[in-house]
Amino acid sequence: MPRAAESLLKPSSAARAVASGAPFIERVDLLVKLISHQLGVPNAEIDRTVEIVDQKLNEKIVAGGSGSP
């Protein structure tokens, strides 16, 4: 089992997919955000992660998706 510091060096498959130009991915981050807000315990770090992923995915959609510059 990798240590926490080692796992930070290897991006998740979702991060790799976004970096490779995927216009759509499974959004566990968004699910966690929605649940945390429904439970009344929002988390600024999770919210920021969702914002970053949203921004990256929107850049791909606006640019034509699937790796288009």
mmCIF file of C-alpha atoms in Angstrom:
data_model
loop_
_atom_site.group_PDB
_atom_site.id
_atom_site.type_symbol
_atom_site.label_atom_id
_atom_site.label_comp_id
_atom_site.label_asym_id
_atom_site.label_seq_id
_atom_site.Cartn_x
_atom_site.Cartn_y
_atom_site.Cartn_z
ATOM 1 C CA MET A 1 0.000 0.000 0.000
ATOM 2 C CA PRO A 2 1.520 3.371 -1.006
ATOM 3 C CA ARG A 3 2.206 5.966 1.635
ATOM 4 C CA ALA A 4 0.303 9.271 1.432
ATOM 5 C CA ALA A 5 3.305 11.204 0.107
ATOM 6 C CA GLU A 6 3.820 8.628 -2.646
ATOM 7 C CA SER A 7 0.176 8.729 -3.719
ATOM 8 C CA LEU A 8 0.381 12.505 -4.156
ATOM 9 C CA LEU A 9 3.008 11.950 -6.830
ATOM 10 C CA LYS A 10 0.595 9.827 -8.882
ATOM 11 C CA PRO A 11 -2.514 11.733 -10.018
ATOM 12 C CA SER A 12 -5.836 9.932 -9.938
ATOM 13 C CA SER A 13 -7.301 8.462 -13.097
ATOM 14 C CA ALA A 14 -9.806 11.352 -13.136
ATOM 15 C CA ALA A 15 -6.975 13.896 -13.006
ATOM 16 C CA ARG A 16 -5.124 12.062 -15.781
ATOM 17 C CA ALA A 17 -8.287 11.951 -17.893
ATOM 18 C CA VAL A 18 -8.880 15.693 -17.503
ATOM 19 C CA ALA A 19 -5.223 16.444 -18.264
ATOM 20 C CA SER A 20 -5.477 14.253 -21.370
ATOM 21 C CA GLY A 21 -8.452 16.232 -22.631
ATOM 22 C CA ALA A 22 -11.468 14.169 -21.613
ATOM 23 C CA PRO A 23 -14.529 16.431 -21.771
ATOM 24 C CA PHE A 24 -16.506 14.267 -19.296
ATOM 25 C CA ILE A 25 -15.458 12.175 -16.275
ATOM 26 C CA GLU A 26 -17.058 10.497 -13.265
ATOM 27 C CA ARG A 27 -17.293 13.168 -10.575
ATOM 28 C CA VAL A 28 -16.800 11.744 -7.096
ATOM 29 C CA ASP A 29 -15.600 15.175 -5.957
ATOM 30 C CA LEU A 30 -18.923 16.725 -6.952
ATOM 31 C CA LEU A 31 -20.862 13.949 -5.234
ATOM 32 C CA VAL A 32 -18.921 14.514 -2.002
ATOM 33 C CA LYS A 33 -19.547 18.272 -2.248
ATOM 34 C CA LEU A 34 -23.294 17.825 -2.759
ATOM 35 C CA ILE A 35 -23.601 15.363 0.121
ATOM 36 C CA SER A 36 -21.530 17.511 2.485
ATOM 37 C CA HIS A 37 -23.686 20.548 1.707
ATOM 38 C CA GLN A 38 -26.894 18.532 2.218
ATOM 39 C CA LEU A 39 -25.589 17.391 5.592
ATOM 40 C CA GLY A 40 -24.774 20.976 6.522
ATOM 41 C CA VAL A 41 -21.015 20.424 6.742
ATOM 42 C CA PRO A 42 -19.526 22.057 3.644
ATOM 43 C CA ASN A 43 -15.782 21.888 3.189
ATOM 44 C CA ALA A 44 -13.871 24.721 1.499
ATOM 45 C CA GLU A 45 -11.162 22.384 0.197
ATOM 46 C CA ILE A 46 -13.675 20.092 -1.479
ATOM 47 C CA ASP A 47 -15.525 23.098 -2.902
ATOM 48 C CA ARG A 48 -12.266 24.429 -4.337
ATOM 49 C CA THR A 49 -11.439 21.048 -5.873
ATOM 50 C CA VAL A 50 -14.849 20.992 -7.555
ATOM 51 C CA GLU A 51 -14.264 24.521 -8.883
ATOM 52 C CA ILE A 52 -10.896 23.538 -10.356
ATOM 53 C CA VAL A 53 -12.247 20.390 -12.014
ATOM 54 C CA ASP A 54 -15.275 22.312 -13.336
ATOM 55 C CA GLN A 55 -12.956 24.934 -14.809
ATOM 56 C CA LYS A 56 -10.707 22.357 -16.481
ATOM 57 C CA LEU A 57 -13.655 20.439 -17.926
ATOM 58 C CA ASN A 58 -15.276 23.654 -19.189
ATOM 59 C CA GLU A 59 -12.024 24.610 -20.908
ATOM 60 C CA LYS A 60 -12.111 21.289 -22.788
ATOM 61 C CA ILE A 61 -15.772 21.683 -23.767
ATOM 62 C CA VAL A 62 -15.306 25.270 -24.975
ATOM 63 C CA ALA A 63 -12.179 24.269 -26.920
ATOM 64 C CA GLY A 64 -13.992 21.435 -28.629
ATOM 65 C CA GLY A 65 -13.343 18.616 -26.184
ATOM 66 C CA SER A 66 -11.203 15.509 -26.488
ATOM 67 C CA GLY A 67 -7.810 17.121 -26.354
ATOM 68 C CA SER A 68 -8.389 20.013 -28.750
ATOM 69 C CA PRO A 69 -6.177 22.973 -27.861
#
